[in-house]
Coordinates of C-alpha atoms in Angstrom, one line a residue:
M1 CA 54.6 -23.3 -14.8
Q2 CA 57.9 -24.7 -16.2
V3 CA 58.5 -26.4 -19.5
N4 CA 61.6 -28.5 -20.4
R5 CA 63.5 -26.6 -23.0
R6 CA 64.2 -29.6 -25.3
N7 CA 60.5 -30.1 -25.7
Q8 CA 59.4 -26.4 -25.7
V9 CA 59.4 -25.8 -29.5
F10 CA 57.7 -29.1 -30.2
A11 CA 55.1 -28.6 -27.4
V12 CA 54.2 -25.1 -28.7
W13 CA 53.7 -26.4 -32.2
I14 CA 51.5 -29.3 -31.0
F15 CA 49.7 -27.0 -28.6
S16 CA 48.7 -24.6 -31.4
F17 CA 47.6 -27.4 -33.6
L18 CA 45.5 -29.0 -30.9
L19 CA 43.9 -25.7 -30.0
F20 CA 42.7 -25.5 -33.6
F21 CA 41.8 -29.2 -33.8
C22 CA 40.0 -29.4 -30.5
Q23 CA 37.5 -26.8 -31.6
F24 CA 36.1 -29.7 -33.7
S25 CA 37.1 -32.9 -31.9
A26 CA 36.9 -32.2 -28.2
R27 CA 33.3 -31.1 -28.3
A28 CA 31.3 -34.0 -27.1
N29 CA 28.6 -34.9 -24.6
V30 CA 25.9 -37.4 -25.7
Y31 CA 26.4 -41.1 -26.8
A32 CA 24.6 -44.4 -26.8
T33 CA 25.7 -47.2 -24.5
D34 CA 24.4 -50.6 -23.2
I35 CA 23.0 -51.5 -26.6
R36 CA 20.9 -54.7 -26.4
V37 CA 18.9 -56.8 -28.9
N38 CA 15.8 -58.3 -27.3
G39 CA 17.3 -57.6 -24.0
S40 CA 20.5 -59.5 -24.8
Q41 CA 24.1 -58.2 -24.7
I42 CA 25.1 -61.0 -27.1
G43 CA 22.6 -61.2 -30.0
G44 CA 19.0 -61.7 -31.2
V45 CA 17.2 -63.8 -33.7
L46 CA 14.9 -62.6 -36.5
I47 CA 12.5 -64.6 -38.6
P48 CA 10.1 -63.3 -41.3
G49 CA 7.1 -61.6 -39.7
G50 CA 9.0 -61.2 -36.4
Q51 CA 10.7 -58.2 -34.9
V52 CA 13.6 -57.2 -32.6
T53 CA 13.7 -54.6 -30.0
I54 CA 16.9 -52.5 -29.9
S55 CA 17.4 -50.8 -26.5
Y56 CA 20.1 -48.4 -25.5
I57 CA 21.0 -45.8 -22.8
L58 CA 21.8 -42.2 -23.5
N59 CA 23.9 -40.3 -21.0
D60 CA 22.2 -37.0 -21.9
N61 CA 19.3 -35.7 -24.1
A62 CA 20.1 -36.0 -27.8
T63 CA 19.0 -32.5 -28.6
A64 CA 20.0 -32.8 -32.3
G65 CA 18.4 -36.3 -32.8
V66 CA 19.3 -40.0 -32.9
W67 CA 19.9 -42.3 -36.0
L68 CA 19.7 -46.1 -35.9
Q69 CA 21.3 -48.1 -38.7
I70 CA 21.2 -51.8 -39.5
N71 CA 24.0 -53.0 -41.7
S72 CA 24.8 -56.2 -43.6
G73 CA 28.5 -56.1 -43.8
T74 CA 29.2 -52.6 -45.2
N75 CA 25.8 -52.2 -46.8
I76 CA 23.2 -50.1 -45.1
V77 CA 19.9 -52.1 -44.9
W78 CA 17.7 -49.9 -42.7
T79 CA 17.8 -46.5 -41.1
N80 CA 15.6 -44.7 -38.7
G81 CA 16.0 -41.1 -37.7
L82 CA 14.5 -39.8 -34.5
V83 CA 13.7 -36.1 -34.0
A84 CA 15.0 -34.4 -30.8
G85 CA 12.4 -34.6 -28.0
D86 CA 10.8 -37.8 -29.4
P87 CA 10.9 -41.1 -27.6
G88 CA 14.3 -42.6 -28.3
T89 CA 16.2 -39.3 -27.9
L90 CA 15.9 -38.7 -24.1
V91 CA 18.5 -39.3 -21.4
G92 CA 18.1 -42.8 -19.9
L93 CA 16.8 -46.1 -21.3
N94 CA 15.3 -45.9 -24.9
S95 CA 14.1 -48.6 -27.3
V96 CA 13.2 -48.9 -31.0
V97 CA 11.6 -51.8 -32.8
W98 CA 12.8 -53.2 -36.1
D99 CA 10.4 -55.4 -38.1
G100 CA 13.1 -57.0 -40.2
T101 CA 12.4 -55.1 -43.4
N102 CA 14.9 -53.0 -45.4
N103 CA 14.4 -49.4 -46.5
S104 CA 12.3 -50.6 -49.4
G105 CA 9.9 -52.4 -47.0
T106 CA 10.8 -56.0 -48.0
N107 CA 12.1 -58.7 -45.6
V108 CA 15.8 -58.9 -45.3
L109 CA 17.7 -62.0 -46.4
P110 CA 19.0 -64.5 -44.0
G111 CA 22.4 -63.5 -42.5
A112 CA 24.1 -61.5 -39.7
Y113 CA 23.2 -57.9 -39.2
T114 CA 24.9 -55.2 -37.1
V115 CA 23.4 -52.2 -35.3
S116 CA 24.9 -48.8 -34.9
I117 CA 23.4 -45.8 -33.1
T118 CA 24.4 -42.2 -33.7
A119 CA 23.4 -39.6 -31.1
A120 CA 23.8 -35.9 -31.6
S121 CA 23.5 -32.8 -29.4
D122 CA 23.5 -29.1 -29.8
G123 CA 25.6 -29.0 -26.6
Y124 CA 26.2 -26.3 -24.1
D125 CA 27.9 -22.9 -24.2
S126 CA 30.4 -23.9 -21.5
W127 CA 31.5 -26.8 -19.4
T128 CA 28.3 -28.1 -17.9
N129 CA 27.4 -30.6 -15.1
I130 CA 25.0 -33.0 -16.8
S131 CA 24.4 -35.0 -13.7
D132 CA 22.0 -33.9 -11.0
D133 CA 23.6 -34.8 -7.6
G134 CA 20.5 -37.0 -7.0
T135 CA 20.2 -40.5 -5.6
N136 CA 21.8 -42.2 -8.7
F137 CA 24.9 -40.0 -8.3
T138 CA 25.4 -40.5 -4.6
A139 CA 28.8 -41.9 -3.6
Y140 CA 29.8 -41.9 0.0
T141 CA 33.5 -41.6 0.9
A142 CA 34.4 -42.4 -2.7
R143 CA 38.1 -42.5 -3.6
G144 CA 38.4 -43.9 -7.2
I145 CA 36.5 -43.7 -10.4
D146 CA 36.9 -44.9 -14.0
V147 CA 34.9 -45.5 -17.2
N148 CA 34.9 -48.5 -19.5
R149 CA 36.2 -47.1 -22.9
N150 CA 36.3 -50.5 -24.7
T151 CA 34.1 -50.0 -27.7
N152 CA 34.0 -53.8 -28.3
S153 CA 32.5 -54.4 -24.8
P154 CA 28.8 -54.8 -24.0
Y155 CA 29.7 -52.7 -20.9
Y156 CA 31.0 -49.8 -22.9
G157 CA 30.3 -46.6 -20.9
R158 CA 29.9 -48.3 -17.5
I159 CA 31.2 -46.3 -14.6
F160 CA 32.9 -47.9 -11.5
I161 CA 33.4 -46.1 -8.2
G162 CA 35.3 -47.3 -5.2
C163 CA 33.7 -46.3 -1.8
D164 CA 35.6 -46.8 1.5
D165 CA 34.9 -46.1 5.2
S166 CA 31.8 -48.1 6.3
L167 CA 30.7 -49.2 2.8
Y168 CA 33.8 -50.9 1.4
T169 CA 32.2 -51.5 -2.0
I170 CA 32.3 -50.7 -5.7
L171 CA 29.4 -48.9 -7.3
K172 CA 28.5 -49.9 -10.9
A173 CA 26.5 -47.3 -12.9
N174 CA 25.3 -47.0 -16.4
A175 CA 26.1 -43.8 -18.4
D176 CA 22.9 -42.1 -17.2
G177 CA 23.7 -42.8 -13.6
S178 CA 21.2 -45.8 -13.2
P179 CA 22.6 -48.8 -11.4
G180 CA 23.9 -51.8 -13.3
D181 CA 21.3 -54.4 -14.2
E182 CA 22.9 -57.1 -12.0
G183 CA 23.0 -54.7 -9.0
G184 CA 24.4 -51.3 -8.4
S185 CA 27.2 -52.3 -6.0
S186 CA 29.4 -55.2 -5.0
A187 CA 32.3 -55.8 -2.7
G188 CA 33.5 -58.5 -5.2
G189 CA 33.9 -61.1 -2.4
L190 CA 36.5 -59.1 -0.5
T191 CA 36.4 -57.3 2.8
W192 CA 38.7 -54.6 1.6
G193 CA 39.8 -52.4 4.5
A194 CA 37.0 -53.3 6.8
G195 CA 38.3 -54.4 10.2
T196 CA 41.9 -54.8 9.1
G197 CA 43.2 -52.4 11.7
L198 CA 45.8 -51.1 9.2
M199 CA 46.6 -47.5 8.9
N200 CA 45.1 -47.1 5.5
Q201 CA 41.9 -49.2 6.1
D202 CA 39.7 -46.2 5.5
F203 CA 41.1 -45.7 2.0
S204 CA 40.2 -49.0 0.5
P205 CA 39.0 -49.7 -2.2
W206 CA 41.2 -47.0 -3.6
K207 CA 42.0 -46.1 -7.3
I208 CA 40.3 -47.9 -10.3
S209 CA 41.4 -48.5 -13.8
V210 CA 39.4 -50.4 -16.5
A211 CA 41.6 -52.2 -19.0
R212 CA 41.0 -52.7 -22.7
N213 CA 40.2 -56.3 -22.1
D214 CA 37.3 -55.3 -19.8
K215 CA 39.1 -56.2 -16.5
V216 CA 38.5 -53.8 -13.7
Y217 CA 41.7 -53.2 -11.7
I218 CA 41.2 -51.9 -8.2
N219 CA 43.9 -50.8 -5.7
D220 CA 43.4 -52.1 -2.1
F221 CA 45.3 -49.3 -0.3
S222 CA 44.7 -51.0 3.1
G223 CA 47.3 -53.6 1.9
D224 CA 49.7 -50.8 1.0
G225 CA 49.2 -51.5 -2.7
F226 CA 47.5 -54.8 -3.5
V227 CA 45.7 -54.8 -6.9
Y228 CA 42.8 -57.0 -7.8
A229 CA 41.4 -57.6 -11.3
F230 CA 37.6 -58.1 -11.5
D231 CA 35.1 -58.8 -14.2
E232 CA 32.7 -56.1 -15.2
T233 CA 30.1 -57.2 -12.7
I234 CA 32.6 -57.1 -9.9
S235 CA 32.0 -60.8 -9.0
N236 CA 35.1 -62.8 -10.0
Y237 CA 38.6 -61.6 -9.3
Q238 CA 42.3 -62.4 -9.4
Q239 CA 45.0 -60.9 -7.3
A240 CA 47.0 -59.0 -10.0
L241 CA 49.8 -57.4 -7.8
R242 CA 51.1 -58.7 -4.5
T243 CA 53.8 -58.2 -1.9
D244 CA 56.3 -60.2 -4.0
N245 CA 55.9 -57.6 -6.7
Y246 CA 56.9 -54.7 -4.4
P247 CA 60.0 -52.8 -5.5
T248 CA 63.1 -54.3 -3.9
N249 CA 64.7 -50.9 -3.1
D250 CA 61.6 -49.9 -1.0
P251 CA 60.7 -52.6 1.5
N252 CA 57.7 -50.8 2.8
P253 CA 56.0 -49.0 -0.2
Y254 CA 52.7 -47.2 -0.3
L255 CA 51.5 -48.1 -3.8
S256 CA 48.9 -45.5 -4.7
G257 CA 47.4 -44.4 -8.0
L258 CA 46.6 -47.0 -10.7
Y259 CA 46.6 -47.0 -14.5
V260 CA 46.4 -49.9 -16.9
E261 CA 47.6 -49.4 -20.5
G262 CA 47.7 -51.7 -23.5
S263 CA 46.2 -55.1 -24.1
G264 CA 47.2 -58.8 -24.1
T265 CA 50.8 -59.4 -23.2
N266 CA 51.6 -55.8 -24.2
A267 CA 49.6 -54.5 -21.2
F268 CA 51.1 -52.8 -18.1
I269 CA 50.1 -51.7 -14.6
W270 CA 51.4 -48.3 -13.5
M271 CA 51.4 -47.2 -9.9
T272 CA 53.1 -44.6 -7.7
D273 CA 55.2 -45.3 -4.6
E274 CA 54.1 -42.4 -2.4
Q275 CA 56.0 -43.6 0.7
P276 CA 57.5 -40.4 2.2
F277 CA 61.3 -40.1 2.1
T278 CA 61.9 -43.7 0.8
G279 CA 59.5 -44.0 -2.1
V280 CA 61.1 -44.8 -5.4
G281 CA 58.8 -42.9 -7.8
I282 CA 56.5 -44.2 -10.5
L283 CA 56.6 -47.9 -11.3
R284 CA 55.5 -50.1 -14.2
W285 CA 54.8 -53.9 -14.3
Q286 CA 54.1 -55.9 -17.4
L287 CA 51.0 -58.1 -17.3
T288 CA 51.0 -61.7 -18.2
A289 CA 48.4 -63.3 -20.5
D290 CA 46.0 -63.9 -17.6
G291 CA 46.1 -60.2 -16.7
T292 CA 48.3 -60.5 -13.5
V293 CA 51.9 -59.6 -12.7
A294 CA 54.2 -62.6 -12.7
T295 CA 55.4 -63.9 -9.4
N296 CA 58.4 -62.1 -7.9
D297 CA 58.4 -59.5 -10.7
P298 CA 59.3 -56.2 -8.9
G299 CA 58.6 -54.1 -12.0
V300 CA 60.7 -51.2 -13.2
V301 CA 61.0 -47.6 -12.1
A302 CA 59.8 -45.4 -14.9
V303 CA 60.1 -42.1 -13.2
L304 CA 62.6 -41.7 -10.4
M305 CA 61.9 -39.9 -7.1
T306 CA 65.1 -38.3 -5.8
N307 CA 66.4 -34.8 -4.9
G308 CA 67.8 -34.6 -8.4
S309 CA 64.6 -35.4 -10.2
A310 CA 61.6 -33.3 -10.9
L311 CA 59.7 -35.9 -8.9
T312 CA 60.6 -35.1 -5.3
T313 CA 57.9 -36.2 -2.8
R314 CA 54.9 -38.5 -2.6
P315 CA 53.5 -39.1 -6.2
F316 CA 49.9 -39.9 -5.6
D317 CA 48.4 -40.9 -8.9
V318 CA 49.4 -41.5 -12.5
A319 CA 47.9 -41.4 -16.0
L320 CA 49.2 -42.0 -19.5
D321 CA 48.0 -40.6 -22.8
T322 CA 47.8 -42.5 -26.1
N323 CA 51.4 -41.4 -27.0
G324 CA 52.8 -42.8 -23.7
F325 CA 53.4 -39.4 -22.0
I326 CA 53.2 -39.8 -18.2
Y327 CA 51.2 -37.4 -16.0
T328 CA 51.4 -37.4 -12.3
I329 CA 50.5 -35.4 -9.2
Q330 CA 52.4 -35.0 -5.9
F331 CA 50.6 -35.0 -2.6
L332 CA 51.6 -31.7 -1.0
M333 CA 50.7 -30.7 2.6
D334 CA 49.2 -27.4 3.4
G335 CA 51.7 -24.6 3.0
D336 CA 54.2 -26.6 0.9
T337 CA 55.6 -24.2 -1.6
S338 CA 58.9 -26.0 -2.4
N339 CA 57.5 -28.9 -4.4
V340 CA 55.5 -29.0 -7.7
P341 CA 52.0 -30.6 -7.6
V342 CA 51.4 -31.4 -11.3
M343 CA 53.8 -32.5 -14.0
C344 CA 54.3 -34.5 -17.2
F345 CA 57.2 -36.8 -18.2
A346 CA 58.2 -38.2 -21.5
P347 CA 57.3 -41.8 -22.4
Y348 CA 59.3 -44.5 -20.7
E349 CA 62.0 -45.9 -23.0
G350 CA 64.0 -48.2 -20.8
S351 CA 65.6 -46.0 -18.2
P352 CA 64.0 -43.9 -15.4
E353 CA 62.8 -40.4 -16.4
T354 CA 64.0 -37.5 -14.1
N355 CA 63.3 -34.4 -16.2
A356 CA 59.8 -33.2 -16.6
V357 CA 58.4 -32.1 -19.9
W358 CA 56.4 -29.5 -18.0
E359 CA 55.7 -28.6 -14.4
E360 CA 52.7 -26.7 -13.1
G361 CA 51.7 -25.1 -9.8
A362 CA 55.0 -24.5 -8.0
G363 CA 54.3 -22.4 -4.9
N364 CA 50.6 -22.5 -5.4
T365 CA 49.2 -23.5 -2.0
N366 CA 45.7 -23.8 -3.5
L367 CA 46.8 -27.1 -5.0
A368 CA 47.3 -28.8 -1.6
Q369 CA 46.4 -32.4 -1.5
A370 CA 46.0 -33.3 -5.1
Y371 CA 44.2 -36.7 -5.1
G372 CA 43.6 -37.8 -8.7
I373 CA 44.7 -37.2 -12.3
A374 CA 43.5 -38.3 -15.7
V375 CA 44.1 -37.3 -19.4
N376 CA 41.3 -37.3 -22.0
H377 CA 41.2 -39.6 -25.0
A378 CA 42.4 -36.9 -27.4
A379 CA 45.3 -36.0 -25.1
T380 CA 44.2 -32.3 -25.1
F381 CA 43.2 -31.9 -21.4
V382 CA 44.6 -33.1 -18.1
A383 CA 42.1 -33.1 -15.2
V384 CA 43.3 -32.9 -11.6
A385 CA 41.2 -33.5 -8.5
I386 CA 42.3 -31.4 -5.6
R387 CA 41.0 -32.5 -2.2
G388 CA 42.1 -29.3 -0.4
T389 CA 42.4 -28.9 3.4
N390 CA 38.9 -28.0 4.5
G391 CA 37.9 -29.8 7.7
M392 CA 41.5 -31.1 8.3
N393 CA 42.4 -28.9 11.2
T394 CA 44.7 -26.7 9.2
Q395 CA 45.2 -23.0 9.5
T396 CA 44.1 -22.1 6.0
G397 CA 41.3 -24.5 5.4
L398 CA 41.6 -24.4 1.6
G399 CA 38.7 -25.7 -0.5
G400 CA 39.2 -28.3 -3.2
M401 CA 39.4 -27.7 -6.9
L402 CA 38.6 -29.5 -10.2
N403 CA 41.3 -28.1 -12.5
L404 CA 41.9 -28.6 -16.3
Y405 CA 45.3 -28.1 -17.8
Y406 CA 46.4 -28.4 -21.5
A407 CA 48.2 -31.7 -21.8
T408 CA 50.9 -30.4 -24.2
N409 CA 52.4 -27.7 -22.0
G410 CA 50.6 -27.8 -18.6
Q411 CA 49.0 -24.3 -19.0
F412 CA 46.1 -23.9 -16.7
F413 CA 42.7 -23.9 -18.5
T414 CA 39.9 -23.6 -16.0
N415 CA 38.6 -24.7 -12.6
L416 CA 35.2 -26.5 -12.7
D417 CA 34.6 -26.4 -8.9
Q418 CA 30.9 -25.5 -8.3
T419 CA 30.8 -24.1 -4.8
G420 CA 34.3 -23.3 -3.6
G421 CA 33.8 -25.8 -0.7
D422 CA 33.9 -29.1 -2.7
Q423 CA 36.7 -31.6 -2.2
Y424 CA 37.6 -33.8 -5.2
A425 CA 39.1 -37.2 -4.8
D426 CA 39.5 -38.5 -8.4
V427 CA 38.7 -37.9 -12.0
A428 CA 38.2 -39.9 -15.2
W429 CA 37.2 -39.4 -18.9
D430 CA 35.1 -41.3 -21.3
N431 CA 35.9 -41.7 -25.0
I432 CA 33.9 -38.7 -26.2
G433 CA 35.3 -36.1 -23.9
N434 CA 33.0 -36.1 -20.8
L435 CA 34.8 -35.6 -17.5
Y436 CA 33.8 -37.6 -14.4
A437 CA 34.7 -36.4 -10.9
L438 CA 34.2 -37.5 -7.3
D439 CA 33.2 -34.8 -4.8
V440 CA 33.7 -36.2 -1.3
A441 CA 32.4 -33.1 0.4
A442 CA 29.0 -33.4 -1.4
E443 CA 29.3 -37.2 -1.5
V444 CA 28.4 -37.4 -5.2
W445 CA 30.0 -38.2 -8.5
R446 CA 29.5 -35.7 -11.3
V447 CA 29.7 -35.7 -15.1
Y448 CA 30.8 -32.6 -17.0
S449 CA 30.2 -32.0 -20.7
P450 CA 32.6 -29.8 -22.7
P451 CA 31.1 -27.0 -24.7
G452 CA 29.8 -27.2 -28.3
S453 CA 27.8 -29.6 -30.4
N454 CA 28.7 -33.3 -30.9
Q455 CA 27.9 -36.4 -32.8
A456 CA 29.0 -39.9 -31.6
T457 CA 28.3 -43.3 -33.1
T458 CA 28.3 -46.5 -31.1
V459 CA 28.4 -49.9 -32.8
A460 CA 26.5 -52.5 -30.9
V461 CA 28.2 -55.6 -29.7
P462 CA 25.2 -57.9 -30.1
I463 CA 24.3 -58.9 -33.6
I464 CA 21.0 -59.8 -35.2
Q465 CA 20.9 -63.2 -37.0
A466 CA 18.1 -63.5 -39.5
Y467 CA 16.8 -66.9 -40.5
D468 CA 14.1 -68.1 -42.9
S469 CA 12.9 -70.2 -39.9
L470 CA 14.1 -71.6 -36.6
A471 CA 14.9 -75.3 -36.6
P472 CA 14.0 -77.0 -33.3
P473 CA 17.2 -77.4 -31.3
L474 CA 18.3 -80.8 -30.0
L475 CA 20.2 -81.9 -26.9
V476 CA 22.1 -85.1 -27.8
N477 CA 24.8 -87.3 -26.3
P478 CA 23.9 -86.8 -22.6
N479 CA 26.5 -87.7 -20.1
L480 CA 26.7 -87.4 -16.3
S481 CA 29.9 -86.7 -14.3
S482 CA 30.9 -85.1 -11.0
C483 CA 30.9 -81.7 -12.8
G484 CA 27.2 -82.0 -13.8
V485 CA 25.1 -83.1 -16.8
G486 CA 26.6 -82.6 -20.2
F487 CA 25.0 -82.4 -23.7
M488 CA 25.8 -81.5 -27.2
L489 CA 23.4 -78.8 -28.4
Q490 CA 22.6 -79.0 -32.1
G491 CA 21.0 -75.8 -33.2
Q492 CA 21.9 -72.8 -35.4
S493 CA 24.8 -70.4 -35.4
D494 CA 24.6 -67.1 -33.6
V495 CA 21.4 -68.0 -31.7
T496 CA 21.0 -67.7 -28.0
Y497 CA 19.3 -70.7 -26.3
W498 CA 17.9 -71.1 -22.9
I499 CA 18.6 -74.5 -21.4
E500 CA 15.4 -75.3 -19.4
Q501 CA 14.9 -77.9 -16.6
S502 CA 11.7 -79.6 -15.6
P503 CA 10.8 -82.3 -13.0
D504 CA 7.5 -83.3 -14.8
L505 CA 7.7 -82.1 -18.5
M506 CA 5.1 -79.5 -17.7
N507 CA 6.8 -76.8 -15.6
W508 CA 10.1 -75.5 -17.2
T509 CA 12.7 -73.3 -15.5
P510 CA 15.6 -71.7 -17.4
V511 CA 18.9 -72.8 -15.7
A512 CA 21.5 -71.6 -18.3
T513 CA 21.9 -69.3 -21.3
N514 CA 24.1 -70.2 -24.2
F515 CA 25.2 -68.3 -27.2
S516 CA 27.8 -69.4 -29.8
A517 CA 28.8 -68.6 -33.4
S518 CA 28.8 -72.4 -33.9
A519 CA 25.6 -74.3 -34.7
N520 CA 26.7 -77.2 -32.4
R521 CA 28.1 -76.5 -29.0
P522 CA 28.8 -78.4 -25.8
I523 CA 26.6 -77.7 -22.7
M524 CA 27.3 -78.4 -19.1
I525 CA 24.7 -78.0 -16.3
A526 CA 25.4 -78.1 -12.6
P527 CA 24.5 -81.5 -11.0
P528 CA 20.7 -81.8 -10.5
D529 CA 19.2 -82.4 -7.1
N530 CA 17.1 -85.2 -8.5
Q531 CA 16.1 -86.7 -11.8
D532 CA 15.1 -84.0 -14.2
F533 CA 14.3 -83.3 -17.9
Y534 CA 16.1 -80.8 -20.0
R535 CA 15.4 -79.0 -23.3
A536 CA 16.8 -76.1 -25.3
V537 CA 14.7 -73.2 -26.4
A538 CA 15.7 -70.3 -28.8
V539 CA 15.5 -67.0 -27.0
P540 CA 13.3 -64.6 -28.9

């Protein structure tokens, strides 16, 4: 392991501080996700005498309890503590009912209320696999994985996995491994590598990165580097990076790896050009307001791949920490002892980096075929997925590894491989320190919890709007156009309404759901097949 001298003193100081700090901050395993109010990801309504059901998913058992809290602004209105082992503290889907009273037992006043859920665990003595390799964790020929870390998203904690070969699909899982409510997999309307006949068709979809704005970016490696941006249900997409964005000094790049940093117009796509011999290194493109790279923008080279650089051959994946440090792996063939597999570079500041802050694994043939890299939220650990060379007709037949390194200086920390015969394709972290890994030999995805106790609070996206009563909503100003039937809905703010359709005023079918912070909002319904009636109904 080599450390750049100009950073050595600073790195040692930071490393010592983080070793002390991570004793308290890096211990995490259990947290609440997919918080809903009356089944809604948007919000629920409460009237005197009524109640709301608050549901949530725990990724592990909360062995030290769960606390629910209802707030009005910064004021705590209601709390409910659950003892470990009771309903509401177990891994999977849980629910608690609030009757709309405060801690004194009286009905709360009209207004908007927020929900937060704190889960706590006694934790484990060492890094522990908290998934079970069962059906919910099956992932055939998976190549890419990432986790939604946007705390302002109703999909916070959702896991996305790209599967290639005969499936060519993206798996969508909740934090406990259960499939997404709208379905556990989707191809997103694309054929990916299926039937393309291209050299890389069996490696598509490839790497995945979930951005802060909830867009899910996926690399189509069969196209040598196309990137698509999807919504969280993997249904609607844009092509975010195309051939006109390829680097001008490499006419035939293999754009691998994928990391999206930042938000808004200060967001960037990072990728690696792993084309042997002619690859340019690690590239960065700025995203436009719609989340795509501008036409004919070739990006910039952030880390240069040359004989004079620390980056010398086939960078395969890239990750950034919150301070902008760049972490990468080089894909080394079996027996390669002349190149370094894992390294870190200083933040990009306008000119290509060539000197590594640290390098790890030189001459270590056990690190052959590194496939994925990720750094945790606290920037304390770097995880590296090693595919190894088992079953690839090589002389040594090295098994894969799941390695952790200290992010500050690259020092090896531990190998989490369970059997010695596993082959790891990618890694990712959630916000509270759990590590996610793809084992392509066992055809599963796994979750590893770090040691020690933890406590994590999740603030729900949906709000609860309390009213003295619900006024009957009205649909006014109807109009008919080629786009459909339009209305103005006159209701109440922060209320979810079903728009229902009926042919006879007796049988009603919901055809749309609408939520708005405004009392009055426009509604547009798809053109009806015949003459129908419409009404709005407040969702409980």
